[in-house]
Short mmCIF file of C-alpha atoms and ligand atoms in Angstrom, two decimals:
data_model
loop_
_atom_site.label_atom_id
_atom_site.label_comp_id
_atom_site.label_asym_id
_atom_site.label_seq_id
_atom_site.Cartn_x
_atom_site.Cartn_y
_atom_site.Cartn_z
CA MET A 1 0.00 0.00 0.00
CA GLY A 2 1.30 3.41 -0.97
CA HIS A 3 0.68 6.81 0.53
CA LYS A 4 -2.82 8.13 1.02
CA VAL A 5 -3.71 10.76 -1.57
CA TYR A 6 -6.19 13.62 -1.72
CA ILE A 7 -7.32 14.63 -5.22
CA SER A 8 -7.96 18.30 -5.98
CA PHE A 9 -9.77 18.88 -9.29
CA LYS A 10 -12.22 21.10 -11.17
CA THR A 11 -15.64 19.54 -11.74
CA GLU A 12 -14.97 19.62 -15.51
CA ASP A 13 -12.14 17.13 -14.90
CA ALA A 14 -14.04 14.77 -12.59
CA ALA A 15 -13.69 11.85 -15.04
CA TYR A 16 -9.93 11.83 -14.37
CA LYS A 17 -10.53 11.81 -10.63
CA ASP A 18 -12.75 8.75 -11.10
CA ALA A 19 -10.06 7.12 -13.24
CA ILE A 20 -7.47 7.63 -10.48
CA GLN A 21 -9.81 6.21 -7.87
CA ALA A 22 -10.29 3.11 -10.04
CA MET A 23 -6.52 2.45 -10.18
CA PRO A 24 -5.45 -0.63 -8.22
CA HIS A 25 -3.20 -0.39 -5.14
CA LEU A 26 -4.09 3.22 -4.54
CA ASP A 27 -5.19 4.59 -1.20
CA TYR A 28 -7.17 7.80 -1.46
CA VAL A 29 -9.40 10.12 0.53
CA ASP A 30 -12.80 10.17 -1.14
CA LYS A 31 -13.84 13.67 -0.17
CA SER A 32 -13.75 17.06 -1.75
CA LEU A 33 -14.39 20.48 -0.37
CA ASN A 34 -17.68 21.74 -1.75
CA GLU A 35 -18.80 24.30 0.78
CA PRO A 36 -16.77 27.33 1.82
CA ILE A 37 -15.84 27.38 5.50
CA ASN A 38 -17.34 30.40 7.12
CA SER A 39 -14.65 32.12 9.16
CA GLN A 40 -12.55 35.27 8.97
CA ASP A 41 -9.56 33.50 10.43
CA PRO A 42 -7.52 32.06 7.53
CA ASP A 43 -5.49 29.75 9.80
CA TYR A 44 -8.67 28.35 11.27
CA VAL A 45 -10.09 27.71 7.79
CA LEU A 46 -6.97 25.84 6.68
CA SER A 47 -6.75 23.72 9.80
CA ARG A 48 -10.45 22.81 9.43
CA ILE A 49 -9.91 21.79 5.80
CA ARG A 50 -6.94 19.68 6.84
CA ALA A 51 -8.86 17.97 9.62
CA ASP A 52 -12.19 17.50 7.80
CA TYR A 53 -11.10 16.85 4.21
CA LEU A 54 -7.44 16.09 3.76
CA ASN A 55 -7.64 13.78 6.73
CA ASP A 56 -4.53 11.61 6.99
CA SER A 57 -3.46 12.07 3.35
CA THR A 58 0.22 12.82 2.75
CA VAL A 59 0.13 13.65 -0.97
CA THR A 60 -2.25 15.94 -2.87
CA ILE A 61 -2.78 15.19 -6.54
CA PHE A 62 -3.72 18.40 -8.35
CA LEU A 63 -5.36 17.76 -11.73
CA ILE A 64 -4.32 20.50 -14.16
CA GLY A 65 -6.77 20.84 -17.02
CA SER A 66 -7.91 23.82 -19.05
CA TYR A 67 -9.90 25.27 -16.11
CA SER A 68 -7.10 25.46 -13.54
CA ALA A 69 -5.64 28.90 -14.28
CA GLU A 70 -5.11 31.67 -11.72
CA ASN A 71 -6.37 34.07 -14.39
CA LEU A 72 -9.90 32.62 -14.18
CA GLY A 73 -10.24 34.51 -10.91
CA ALA A 74 -10.16 33.86 -7.16
CA ALA A 75 -13.92 33.19 -6.86
CA GLU A 76 -13.88 30.60 -9.66
CA GLN A 77 -10.84 28.89 -8.11
CA TYR A 78 -11.92 29.16 -4.45
CA TYR A 79 -11.98 25.41 -3.73
CA ILE A 80 -8.82 24.32 -5.48
CA LYS A 81 -6.90 27.27 -3.97
CA LYS A 82 -8.09 26.39 -0.46
CA GLU A 83 -7.34 22.70 -1.02
CA LEU A 84 -3.78 23.45 -2.11
CA GLN A 85 -3.28 25.98 0.69
CA ALA A 86 -4.46 23.45 3.25
CA SER A 87 -2.20 20.84 1.62
CA LEU A 88 0.81 23.15 2.03
CA TYR A 89 -0.14 24.12 5.58
CA ASN A 90 1.62 22.68 8.62
CA SER A 91 -0.95 22.27 11.37
CA ALA A 92 -0.42 21.10 14.93
CA GLN A 93 -1.80 17.69 13.90
CA SER A 94 -0.05 17.12 10.59
CA THR A 95 2.68 18.37 8.30
CA LYS A 96 2.21 19.56 4.75
CA ASN A 97 1.48 17.19 1.89
CA GLY A 98 3.63 16.53 -1.14
CA ILE A 99 2.02 18.08 -4.24
CA LEU A 100 1.78 16.17 -7.51
CA GLY A 101 0.52 18.17 -10.49
CA VAL A 102 -0.91 15.91 -13.19
CA VAL A 103 -1.17 17.64 -16.56
CA LEU A 104 -4.32 16.45 -18.31
CA PRO A 105 -4.38 16.12 -22.12
CA SER A 106 -6.47 19.32 -22.39
CA ALA A 107 -3.62 21.36 -20.88
CA GLU A 108 -0.58 19.64 -22.41
CA GLU A 109 -0.18 21.99 -25.32
CA ALA A 110 -0.47 25.08 -23.14
CA ILE A 111 2.09 23.81 -20.63
CA TYR A 112 4.77 21.90 -22.54
CA GLY A 113 6.58 24.08 -25.05
CA GLY A 114 9.62 22.02 -26.03
CA THR A 115 13.14 23.33 -25.41
CA TYR A 116 14.82 26.72 -25.76
CA THR A 117 18.39 28.00 -25.70
CA CYS A 118 19.16 29.93 -22.53
CA VAL A 119 20.61 33.42 -22.99
CA THR A 120 22.36 33.19 -19.61
CA CYS A 121 24.14 29.81 -19.71
CA GLY A 122 23.86 28.95 -23.42
CA GLY A 123 22.42 25.56 -22.48
CA SER A 124 19.14 24.02 -23.48
CA HIS A 125 16.21 24.15 -21.02
CA ASN A 126 12.72 22.75 -21.19
CA LEU A 127 9.98 25.32 -21.63
CA VAL A 128 7.29 24.41 -19.09
CA ARG A 129 4.58 27.04 -18.81
CA VAL A 130 3.48 26.69 -15.21
CA ASN A 131 2.15 30.21 -14.73
CA ASP A 132 -1.02 32.25 -14.13
CA SER A 133 -2.42 31.28 -17.55
CA THR A 134 -2.29 27.58 -16.78
CA CYS A 135 -2.33 27.05 -12.99
CA ILE A 136 -3.35 28.62 -9.73
CA ARG A 137 -0.48 30.37 -7.96
CA GLU A 138 -0.44 27.93 -5.03
CA PHE A 139 0.95 25.43 -7.54
CA SER A 140 3.06 27.63 -9.81
CA TYR A 141 4.89 29.41 -6.97
CA ASN A 142 5.83 26.14 -5.29
CA TYR A 143 6.86 24.64 -8.63
CA TYR A 144 9.07 27.56 -9.62
CA ILE A 145 10.25 28.56 -6.15
CA PRO A 146 12.13 31.82 -6.74
CA ASN A 147 15.92 31.57 -6.90
CA SER A 148 18.80 33.29 -8.70
CA LYS A 149 19.54 30.48 -11.19
CA CYS A 150 18.68 30.65 -14.90
CA SER A 151 16.54 27.53 -14.68
CA HIS A 152 14.98 25.23 -12.09
CA ALA A 153 16.48 21.81 -11.48
CA GLU A 154 14.45 19.05 -9.87
CA GLU A 155 15.74 19.92 -6.38
CA ASP A 156 14.66 23.58 -6.82
CA ARG A 157 10.99 22.60 -7.07
CA TYR A 158 8.65 21.44 -4.34
CA CYS A 159 5.74 20.50 -6.60
CA VAL A 160 6.22 17.54 -8.91
CA LEU A 161 4.77 17.69 -12.42
CA VAL A 162 3.85 14.78 -14.70
CA ARG A 163 1.78 14.22 -17.83
CA TRP A 164 -1.39 12.19 -17.37
CA ALA A 165 -0.15 9.39 -19.66
CA ASP A 166 3.05 8.92 -17.65
CA PHE A 167 1.23 9.12 -14.35
CA ALA A 168 -1.34 6.51 -15.45
CA LYS A 169 1.47 4.05 -16.28
CA GLU A 170 3.17 4.25 -12.87
CA PRO A 171 0.98 6.19 -10.41
CA ASN A 172 2.75 5.00 -7.27
CA LEU A 173 6.16 6.01 -8.57
CA TRP A 174 4.98 9.61 -9.07
CA ILE A 175 3.12 9.71 -5.77
CA GLU A 176 6.34 8.56 -4.09
CA LYS A 177 8.33 11.38 -5.74
CA ALA A 178 5.88 13.95 -4.38
CA PHE A 179 5.89 12.28 -0.96
CA ASP A 180 9.70 12.41 -0.76
CA LYS A 181 9.74 16.19 -1.32
CA ARG A 182 8.28 16.70 2.16
CA THR A 183 11.61 15.89 3.77
CA GLU A 184 13.91 17.44 1.16
CA PRO A 185 15.61 20.84 1.80
CA ILE A 186 13.32 22.65 -0.69
CA SER A 187 10.42 21.82 1.61
CA SER A 188 11.46 24.74 3.85
CA LYS A 189 10.88 27.23 0.97
CA THR A 190 7.21 26.61 0.20
CA LYS A 191 4.51 29.27 0.57
CA VAL A 192 0.92 28.57 1.60
CA ARG A 193 -0.61 31.82 0.21
CA PRO A 194 1.68 33.07 -2.55
ZN1 ZN B 201 20.45 28.53 -18.45
#
């Protein structure tokens, strides 16, 4: 048995959530936040979401489709933003989750842009458009955690990113990668409300 996962998704992408839940050898929390928690205290809200929804999950799978962008507005993205914030939040009862972003086929073209030649180092980097046009900021900030390098290596990112097709082949391998980030040095650089 692997690590228990929580799946954060837009209703438009619910079919992929169902497909993950049908995968064998996967332990998941079958809950999603569908009512706002009424409180003015943001820490209280996040600890409630952790306790009532994320439960004892240690990895959050964030499904990135064509409705996951920051640019669609805070009201439209209320639930997925709160779910990722609560996932990144260290409460008295539990530490933050690993975050695995799964790029659905509908978002592949927008996100993966091939390679480019870097003007700083002259090397070749992958163009991965994890930004406000494709993802909420809770994901993009913790994927591209700011640093002074010309590109982000694997150890410079807290969030893990994978295409749906690769994830579906070896789900537990990718869940494990996200789980391991929790204890890596980059884990101290994450932001709950970027
Ligand atoms: Zn470079």
